[in-house]
Amino acid sequence: MYRYKLGLDKSHKFGIEIEFQQANLSKLYSSLIKTDVPVTFSLKHKSKSPAFNKWILDIDPTITASDGEVMVGGELSSRILTDNYKSWDEVKKICLEIQKQNGIASSNCGLHVTVDVERYLNNPLFLETLVKLFYVYEKSIDLFFMGDKFLVRDTKEESAYNFSDKISHIIEDKDL
Protein backbone atom coordinates (compact mmCIF):
# COMPACT_ATOMS: atom_id res chain seq x y z
CA MET A 1 0.00 0.00 0.00
CA TYR A 2 1.27 3.45 -0.89
CA ARG A 3 1.38 6.08 1.85
CA TYR A 4 0.07 9.57 1.21
CA LYS A 5 0.73 11.08 4.63
CA LEU A 6 3.44 10.65 7.25
CA GLY A 7 1.83 12.80 9.90
CA LEU A 8 4.19 15.78 9.68
CA ASP A 9 2.98 19.24 10.58
CA LYS A 10 2.02 21.09 7.38
CA SER A 11 4.51 23.83 8.19
CA HIS A 12 7.40 21.37 7.69
CA LYS A 13 8.78 21.70 4.18
CA PHE A 14 11.21 19.36 2.48
CA GLY A 15 12.64 18.41 -0.87
CA ILE A 16 14.04 15.22 -2.34
CA GLU A 17 16.54 14.39 -5.04
CA ILE A 18 16.11 11.05 -6.79
CA GLU A 19 19.14 9.73 -8.67
CA PHE A 20 18.78 7.02 -11.33
CA GLN A 21 20.71 5.31 -14.11
CA GLN A 22 19.86 3.99 -17.60
CA ALA A 23 16.85 6.21 -18.39
CA ASN A 24 17.28 8.40 -21.48
CA LEU A 25 16.90 11.96 -20.13
CA SER A 26 15.23 13.34 -23.26
CA LYS A 27 12.65 10.54 -23.36
CA LEU A 28 12.08 10.82 -19.61
CA TYR A 29 11.48 14.56 -19.88
CA SER A 30 9.04 14.00 -22.75
CA SER A 31 7.07 11.51 -20.66
CA LEU A 32 7.15 13.69 -17.54
CA ILE A 33 5.71 16.78 -19.25
CA LYS A 34 2.68 14.69 -20.26
CA THR A 35 1.82 14.22 -16.57
CA ASP A 36 0.23 16.83 -14.33
CA VAL A 37 3.48 17.15 -12.35
CA PRO A 38 5.21 20.52 -12.92
CA VAL A 39 8.68 19.72 -14.30
CA THR A 40 11.49 21.42 -16.18
CA PHE A 41 14.82 20.27 -17.67
CA SER A 42 17.68 22.47 -16.49
CA LEU A 43 21.36 21.61 -16.88
CA LYS A 44 23.47 22.46 -13.82
CA HIS A 45 20.37 23.81 -12.07
CA LYS A 46 22.05 24.12 -8.67
CA SER A 47 24.32 26.88 -9.96
CA LYS A 48 21.28 28.89 -11.07
CA SER A 49 19.62 29.29 -7.64
CA PRO A 50 16.29 27.79 -8.68
CA ALA A 51 13.06 28.59 -6.83
CA PHE A 52 12.15 24.86 -6.63
CA ASN A 53 8.57 25.57 -7.65
CA LYS A 54 8.82 22.71 -10.19
CA TRP A 55 10.57 19.35 -10.31
CA ILE A 56 13.92 19.74 -12.06
CA LEU A 57 15.44 17.06 -14.29
CA ASP A 58 19.21 17.40 -14.58
CA ILE A 59 22.38 15.47 -15.21
CA ASP A 60 24.45 14.20 -12.30
CA PRO A 61 28.22 14.05 -12.85
CA THR A 62 28.55 10.79 -10.90
CA ILE A 63 25.70 9.07 -12.74
CA THR A 64 25.00 10.53 -16.18
CA ALA A 65 26.58 8.80 -19.17
CA SER A 66 26.62 10.26 -22.68
CA ASP A 67 27.69 9.19 -26.15
CA GLY A 68 27.76 12.83 -27.27
CA GLU A 69 24.12 12.87 -28.30
CA VAL A 70 22.10 10.82 -25.83
CA MET A 71 22.36 11.33 -22.08
CA VAL A 72 21.23 8.54 -19.77
CA GLY A 73 20.93 8.66 -16.02
CA GLY A 74 20.57 11.74 -13.88
CA GLU A 75 18.58 13.23 -11.07
CA LEU A 76 15.17 14.69 -10.40
CA SER A 77 15.08 17.37 -7.71
CA SER A 78 11.65 17.98 -6.30
CA ARG A 79 9.88 21.22 -5.89
CA ILE A 80 9.30 22.22 -2.27
CA LEU A 81 6.99 19.60 -0.78
CA THR A 82 4.81 19.24 2.30
CA ASP A 83 3.26 16.15 3.85
CA ASN A 84 0.05 16.00 1.86
CA TYR A 85 -1.62 13.81 -0.75
CA LYS A 86 -0.59 16.02 -3.69
CA SER A 87 3.11 15.95 -2.80
CA TRP A 88 3.25 12.19 -2.25
CA ASP A 89 1.24 11.56 -5.39
CA GLU A 90 3.82 13.59 -7.34
CA VAL A 91 6.65 11.50 -5.85
CA LYS A 92 4.84 8.34 -6.92
CA LYS A 93 4.23 9.65 -10.46
CA ILE A 94 7.88 10.71 -10.82
CA CYS A 95 9.12 7.27 -9.70
CA LEU A 96 6.71 5.48 -12.06
CA GLU A 97 7.88 7.59 -15.02
CA ILE A 98 11.53 6.84 -14.19
CA GLN A 99 10.68 3.13 -14.14
CA LYS A 100 8.74 3.35 -17.44
CA GLN A 101 11.86 4.79 -19.07
CA ASN A 102 13.98 1.88 -17.75
CA GLY A 103 15.53 3.96 -14.99
CA ILE A 104 17.08 1.97 -12.16
CA ALA A 105 18.66 2.65 -8.80
CA SER A 106 22.18 1.25 -8.67
CA SER A 107 24.99 1.38 -6.14
CA ASN A 108 25.96 4.74 -7.69
CA CYS A 109 22.57 6.30 -6.97
CA GLY A 110 21.33 8.09 -3.91
CA LEU A 111 18.16 9.61 -2.56
CA HIS A 112 18.74 12.91 -0.81
CA VAL A 113 16.23 14.54 1.49
CA THR A 114 16.54 18.22 2.34
CA VAL A 115 14.53 19.48 5.31
CA ASP A 116 13.72 23.14 5.89
CA VAL A 117 15.05 24.10 9.33
CA GLU A 118 15.08 27.87 8.76
CA ARG A 119 12.68 28.58 11.61
CA TYR A 120 15.06 26.82 14.02
CA LEU A 121 18.30 28.54 13.02
CA ASN A 122 18.13 31.01 15.92
CA ASN A 123 17.59 28.17 18.38
CA PRO A 124 21.00 26.83 19.50
CA LEU A 125 19.39 24.02 21.54
CA PHE A 126 17.64 22.70 18.42
CA LEU A 127 20.86 22.74 16.40
CA GLU A 128 22.80 21.08 19.21
CA THR A 129 20.14 18.37 19.56
CA LEU A 130 20.07 17.81 15.79
CA VAL A 131 23.84 17.34 15.63
CA LYS A 132 23.73 14.98 18.60
CA LEU A 133 20.92 12.95 17.04
CA PHE A 134 22.93 12.50 13.88
CA TYR A 135 25.97 11.61 15.94
CA VAL A 136 24.07 8.92 17.85
CA TYR A 137 21.99 7.51 14.96
CA GLU A 138 24.22 7.99 11.92
CA LYS A 139 25.27 4.33 11.74
CA SER A 140 21.63 3.20 11.99
CA ILE A 141 20.67 5.63 9.22
CA ASP A 142 23.51 4.20 7.10
CA LEU A 143 22.22 0.66 7.60
CA PHE A 144 18.67 1.68 6.72
CA PHE A 145 19.72 3.25 3.43
CA MET A 146 21.81 0.20 2.48
CA GLY A 147 18.56 -1.70 1.97
CA ASP A 148 18.02 -5.42 2.23
CA LYS A 149 21.16 -6.18 0.23
CA PHE A 150 23.41 -3.95 2.37
CA LEU A 151 24.72 -2.08 -0.67
CA VAL A 152 26.99 0.88 -0.06
CA ARG A 153 26.74 3.65 -2.63
CA ASP A 154 29.97 3.68 -4.68
CA THR A 155 30.35 7.45 -4.30
CA LYS A 156 29.34 7.58 -0.62
CA GLU A 157 32.70 8.84 0.63
CA GLU A 158 32.71 11.65 -1.94
CA SER A 159 29.20 12.99 -1.47
CA ALA A 160 27.53 11.41 1.55
CA TYR A 161 30.32 10.73 4.00
CA ASN A 162 29.63 10.25 7.70
CA PHE A 163 30.46 13.17 9.90
CA SER A 164 30.06 11.71 13.41
CA ASP A 165 33.76 10.79 13.66
CA LYS A 166 34.73 14.27 12.51
CA ILE A 167 32.64 16.01 15.18
CA SER A 168 33.03 13.60 18.10
CA HIS A 169 35.77 15.72 19.66
CA ILE A 170 33.52 18.80 19.94
CA ILE A 171 30.46 17.11 21.43
CA GLU A 172 30.94 17.04 25.17
CA ASP A 173 27.71 15.34 26.26
CA LYS A 174 26.97 12.51 23.83
CA ASP A 175 24.17 11.02 25.92
CA LEU A 176 20.74 12.15 24.83
C-alpha positions as YAML, in Angstrom:
chain: A
units: angstrom
residues:
- id: 1
  name: MET
  ca: [0.00, 0.00, 0.00]
- id: 2
  name: TYR
  ca: [1.27, 3.45, -0.89]
- id: 3
  name: ARG
  ca: [1.38, 6.08, 1.85]
- id: 4
  name: TYR
  ca: [0.07, 9.57, 1.21]
- id: 5
  name: LYS
  ca: [0.73, 11.08, 4.63]
- id: 6
  name: LEU
  ca: [3.44, 10.65, 7.25]
- id: 7
  name: GLY
  ca: [1.83, 12.80, 9.90]
- id: 8
  name: LEU
  ca: [4.19, 15.78, 9.68]
- id: 9
  name: ASP
  ca: [2.98, 19.24, 10.58]
- id: 10
  name: LYS
  ca: [2.02, 21.09, 7.38]
- id: 11
  name: SER
  ca: [4.51, 23.83, 8.19]
- id: 12
  name: HIS
  ca: [7.40, 21.37, 7.69]
- id: 13
  name: LYS
  ca: [8.78, 21.70, 4.18]
- id: 14
  name: PHE
  ca: [11.21, 19.36, 2.48]
- id: 15
  name: GLY
  ca: [12.64, 18.41, -0.87]
- id: 16
  name: ILE
  ca: [14.04, 15.22, -2.34]
- id: 17
  name: GLU
  ca: [16.54, 14.39, -5.04]
- id: 18
  name: ILE
  ca: [16.11, 11.05, -6.79]
- id: 19
  name: GLU
  ca: [19.14, 9.73, -8.67]
- id: 20
  name: PHE
  ca: [18.78, 7.02, -11.33]
- id: 21
  name: GLN
  ca: [20.71, 5.31, -14.11]
- id: 22
  name: GLN
  ca: [19.86, 3.99, -17.60]
- id: 23
  name: ALA
  ca: [16.85, 6.21, -18.39]
- id: 24
  name: ASN
  ca: [17.28, 8.40, -21.48]
- id: 25
  name: LEU
  ca: [16.90, 11.96, -20.13]
- id: 26
  name: SER
  ca: [15.23, 13.34, -23.26]
- id: 27
  name: LYS
  ca: [12.65, 10.54, -23.36]
- id: 28
  name: LEU
  ca: [12.08, 10.82, -19.61]
- id: 29
  name: TYR
  ca: [11.48, 14.56, -19.88]
- id: 30
  name: SER
  ca: [9.04, 14.00, -22.75]
- id: 31
  name: SER
  ca: [7.07, 11.51, -20.66]
- id: 32
  name: LEU
  ca: [7.15, 13.69, -17.54]
- id: 33
  name: ILE
  ca: [5.71, 16.78, -19.25]
- id: 34
  name: LYS
  ca: [2.68, 14.69, -20.26]
- id: 35
  name: THR
  ca: [1.82, 14.22, -16.57]
- id: 36
  name: ASP
  ca: [0.23, 16.83, -14.33]
- id: 37
  name: VAL
  ca: [3.48, 17.15, -12.35]
- id: 38
  name: PRO
  ca: [5.21, 20.52, -12.92]
- id: 39
  name: VAL
  ca: [8.68, 19.72, -14.30]
- id: 40
  name: THR
  ca: [11.49, 21.42, -16.18]
- id: 41
  name: PHE
  ca: [14.82, 20.27, -17.67]
- id: 42
  name: SER
  ca: [17.68, 22.47, -16.49]
- id: 43
  name: LEU
  ca: [21.36, 21.61, -16.88]
- id: 44
  name: LYS
  ca: [23.47, 22.46, -13.82]
- id: 45
  name: HIS
  ca: [20.37, 23.81, -12.07]
- id: 46
  name: LYS
  ca: [22.05, 24.12, -8.67]
- id: 47
  name: SER
  ca: [24.32, 26.88, -9.96]
- id: 48
  name: LYS
  ca: [21.28, 28.89, -11.07]
- id: 49
  name: SER
  ca: [19.62, 29.29, -7.64]
- id: 50
  name: PRO
  ca: [16.29, 27.79, -8.68]
- id: 51
  name: ALA
  ca: [13.06, 28.59, -6.83]
- id: 52
  name: PHE
  ca: [12.15, 24.86, -6.63]
- id: 53
  name: ASN
  ca: [8.57, 25.57, -7.65]
- id: 54
  name: LYS
  ca: [8.82, 22.71, -10.19]
- id: 55
  name: TRP
  ca: [10.57, 19.35, -10.31]
- id: 56
  name: ILE
  ca: [13.92, 19.74, -12.06]
- id: 57
  name: LEU
  ca: [15.44, 17.06, -14.29]
- id: 58
  name: ASP
  ca: [19.21, 17.40, -14.58]
- id: 59
  name: ILE
  ca: [22.38, 15.47, -15.21]
- id: 60
  name: ASP
  ca: [24.45, 14.20, -12.30]
- id: 61
  name: PRO
  ca: [28.22, 14.05, -12.85]
- id: 62
  name: THR
  ca: [28.55, 10.79, -10.90]
- id: 63
  name: ILE
  ca: [25.70, 9.07, -12.74]
- id: 64
  name: THR
  ca: [25.00, 10.53, -16.18]
- id: 65
  name: ALA
  ca: [26.58, 8.80, -19.17]
- id: 66
  name: SER
  ca: [26.62, 10.26, -22.68]
- id: 67
  name: ASP
  ca: [27.69, 9.19, -26.15]
- id: 68
  name: GLY
  ca: [27.76, 12.83, -27.27]
- id: 69
  name: GLU
  ca: [24.12, 12.87, -28.30]
- id: 70
  name: VAL
  ca: [22.10, 10.82, -25.83]
- id: 71
  name: MET
  ca: [22.36, 11.33, -22.08]
- id: 72
  name: VAL
  ca: [21.23, 8.54, -19.77]
- id: 73
  name: GLY
  ca: [20.93, 8.66, -16.02]
- id: 74
  name: GLY
  ca: [20.57, 11.74, -13.88]
- id: 75
  name: GLU
  ca: [18.58, 13.23, -11.07]
- id: 76
  name: LEU
  ca: [15.17, 14.69, -10.40]
- id: 77
  name: SER
  ca: [15.08, 17.37, -7.71]
- id: 78
  name: SER
  ca: [11.65, 17.98, -6.30]
- id: 79
  name: ARG
  ca: [9.88, 21.22, -5.89]
- id: 80
  name: ILE
  ca: [9.30, 22.22, -2.27]
- id: 81
  name: LEU
  ca: [6.99, 19.60, -0.78]
- id: 82
  name: THR
  ca: [4.81, 19.24, 2.30]
- id: 83
  name: ASP
  ca: [3.26, 16.15, 3.85]
- id: 84
  name: ASN
  ca: [0.05, 16.00, 1.86]
- id: 85
  name: TYR
  ca: [-1.62, 13.81, -0.75]
- id: 86
  name: LYS
  ca: [-0.59, 16.02, -3.69]
- id: 87
  name: SER
  ca: [3.11, 15.95, -2.80]
- id: 88
  name: TRP
  ca: [3.25, 12.19, -2.25]
- id: 89
  name: ASP
  ca: [1.24, 11.56, -5.39]
- id: 90
  name: GLU
  ca: [3.82, 13.59, -7.34]
- id: 91
  name: VAL
  ca: [6.65, 11.50, -5.85]
- id: 92
  name: LYS
  ca: [4.84, 8.34, -6.92]
- id: 93
  name: LYS
  ca: [4.23, 9.65, -10.46]
- id: 94
  name: ILE
  ca: [7.88, 10.71, -10.82]
- id: 95
  name: CYS
  ca: [9.12, 7.27, -9.70]
- id: 96
  name: LEU
  ca: [6.71, 5.48, -12.06]
- id: 97
  name: GLU
  ca: [7.88, 7.59, -15.02]
- id: 98
  name: ILE
  ca: [11.53, 6.84, -14.19]
- id: 99
  name: GLN
  ca: [10.68, 3.13, -14.14]
- id: 100
  name: LYS
  ca: [8.74, 3.35, -17.44]
- id: 101
  name: GLN
  ca: [11.86, 4.79, -19.07]
- id: 102
  name: ASN
  ca: [13.98, 1.88, -17.75]
- id: 103
  name: GLY
  ca: [15.53, 3.96, -14.99]
- id: 104
  name: ILE
  ca: [17.08, 1.97, -12.16]
- id: 105
  name: ALA
  ca: [18.66, 2.65, -8.80]
- id: 106
  name: SER
  ca: [22.18, 1.25, -8.67]
- id: 107
  name: SER
  ca: [24.99, 1.38, -6.14]
- id: 108
  name: ASN
  ca: [25.96, 4.74, -7.69]
- id: 109
  name: CYS
  ca: [22.57, 6.30, -6.97]
- id: 110
  name: GLY
  ca: [21.33, 8.09, -3.91]
- id: 111
  name: LEU
  ca: [18.16, 9.61, -2.56]
- id: 112
  name: HIS
  ca: [18.74, 12.91, -0.81]
- id: 113
  name: VAL
  ca: [16.23, 14.54, 1.49]
- id: 114
  name: THR
  ca: [16.54, 18.22, 2.34]
- id: 115
  name: VAL
  ca: [14.53, 19.48, 5.31]
- id: 116
  name: ASP
  ca: [13.72, 23.14, 5.89]
- id: 117
  name: VAL
  ca: [15.05, 24.10, 9.33]
- id: 118
  name: GLU
  ca: [15.08, 27.87, 8.76]
- id: 119
  name: ARG
  ca: [12.68, 28.58, 11.61]
- id: 120
  name: TYR
  ca: [15.06, 26.82, 14.02]
- id: 121
  name: LEU
  ca: [18.30, 28.54, 13.02]
- id: 122
  name: ASN
  ca: [18.13, 31.01, 15.92]
- id: 123
  name: ASN
  ca: [17.59, 28.17, 18.38]
- id: 124
  name: PRO
  ca: [21.00, 26.83, 19.50]
- id: 125
  name: LEU
  ca: [19.39, 24.02, 21.54]
- id: 126
  name: PHE
  ca: [17.64, 22.70, 18.42]
- id: 127
  name: LEU
  ca: [20.86, 22.74, 16.40]
- id: 128
  name: GLU
  ca: [22.80, 21.08, 19.21]
- id: 129
  name: THR
  ca: [20.14, 18.37, 19.56]
- id: 130
  name: LEU
  ca: [20.07, 17.81, 15.79]
- id: 131
  name: VAL
  ca: [23.84, 17.34, 15.63]
- id: 132
  name: LYS
  ca: [23.73, 14.98, 18.60]
- id: 133
  name: LEU
  ca: [20.92, 12.95, 17.04]
- id: 134
  name: PHE
  ca: [22.93, 12.50, 13.88]
- id: 135
  name: TYR
  ca: [25.97, 11.61, 15.94]
- id: 136
  name: VAL
  ca: [24.07, 8.92, 17.85]
- id: 137
  name: TYR
  ca: [21.99, 7.51, 14.96]
- id: 138
  name: GLU
  ca: [24.22, 7.99, 11.92]
- id: 139
  name: LYS
  ca: [25.27, 4.33, 11.74]
- id: 140
  name: SER
  ca: [21.63, 3.20, 11.99]
- id: 141
  name: ILE
  ca: [20.67, 5.63, 9.22]
- id: 142
  name: ASP
  ca: [23.51, 4.20, 7.10]
- id: 143
  name: LEU
  ca: [22.22, 0.66, 7.60]
- id: 144
  name: PHE
  ca: [18.67, 1.68, 6.72]
- id: 145
  name: PHE
  ca: [19.72, 3.25, 3.43]
- id: 146
  name: MET
  ca: [21.81, 0.20, 2.48]
- id: 147
  name: GLY
  ca: [18.56, -1.70, 1.97]
- id: 148
  name: ASP
  ca: [18.02, -5.42, 2.23]
- id: 149
  name: LYS
  ca: [21.16, -6.18, 0.23]
- id: 150
  name: PHE
  ca: [23.41, -3.95, 2.37]
- id: 151
  name: LEU
  ca: [24.72, -2.08, -0.67]
- id: 152
  name: VAL
  ca: [26.99, 0.88, -0.06]
- id: 153
  name: ARG
  ca: [26.74, 3.65, -2.63]
- id: 154
  name: ASP
  ca: [29.97, 3.68, -4.68]
- id: 155
  name: THR
  ca: [30.35, 7.45, -4.30]
- id: 156
  name: LYS
  ca: [29.34, 7.58, -0.62]
- id: 157
  name: GLU
  ca: [32.70, 8.84, 0.63]
- id: 158
  name: GLU
  ca: [32.71, 11.65, -1.94]
- id: 159
  name: SER
  ca: [29.20, 12.99, -1.47]
- id: 160
  name: ALA
  ca: [27.53, 11.41, 1.55]
- id: 161
  name: TYR
  ca: [30.32, 10.73, 4.00]
- id: 162
  name: ASN
  ca: [29.63, 10.25, 7.70]
- id: 163
  name: PHE
  ca: [30.46, 13.17, 9.90]
- id: 164
  name: SER
  ca: [30.06, 11.71, 13.41]
- id: 165
  name: ASP
  ca: [33.76, 10.79, 13.66]
- id: 166
  name: LYS
  ca: [34.73, 14.27, 12.51]
- id: 167
  name: ILE
  ca: [32.64, 16.01, 15.18]
- id: 168
  name: SER
  ca: [33.03, 13.60, 18.10]
- id: 169
  name: HIS
  ca: [35.77, 15.72, 19.66]
- id: 170
  name: ILE
  ca: [33.52, 18.80, 19.94]
- id: 171
  name: ILE
  ca: [30.46, 17.11, 21.43]
- id: 172
  name: GLU
  ca: [30.94, 17.04, 25.17]
- id: 173
  name: ASP
  ca: [27.71, 15.34, 26.26]
- id: 174
  name: LYS
  ca: [26.97, 12.51, 23.83]
- id: 175
  name: ASP
  ca: [24.17, 11.02, 25.92]
- id: 176
  name: LEU
  ca: [20.74, 12.15, 24.83]
...
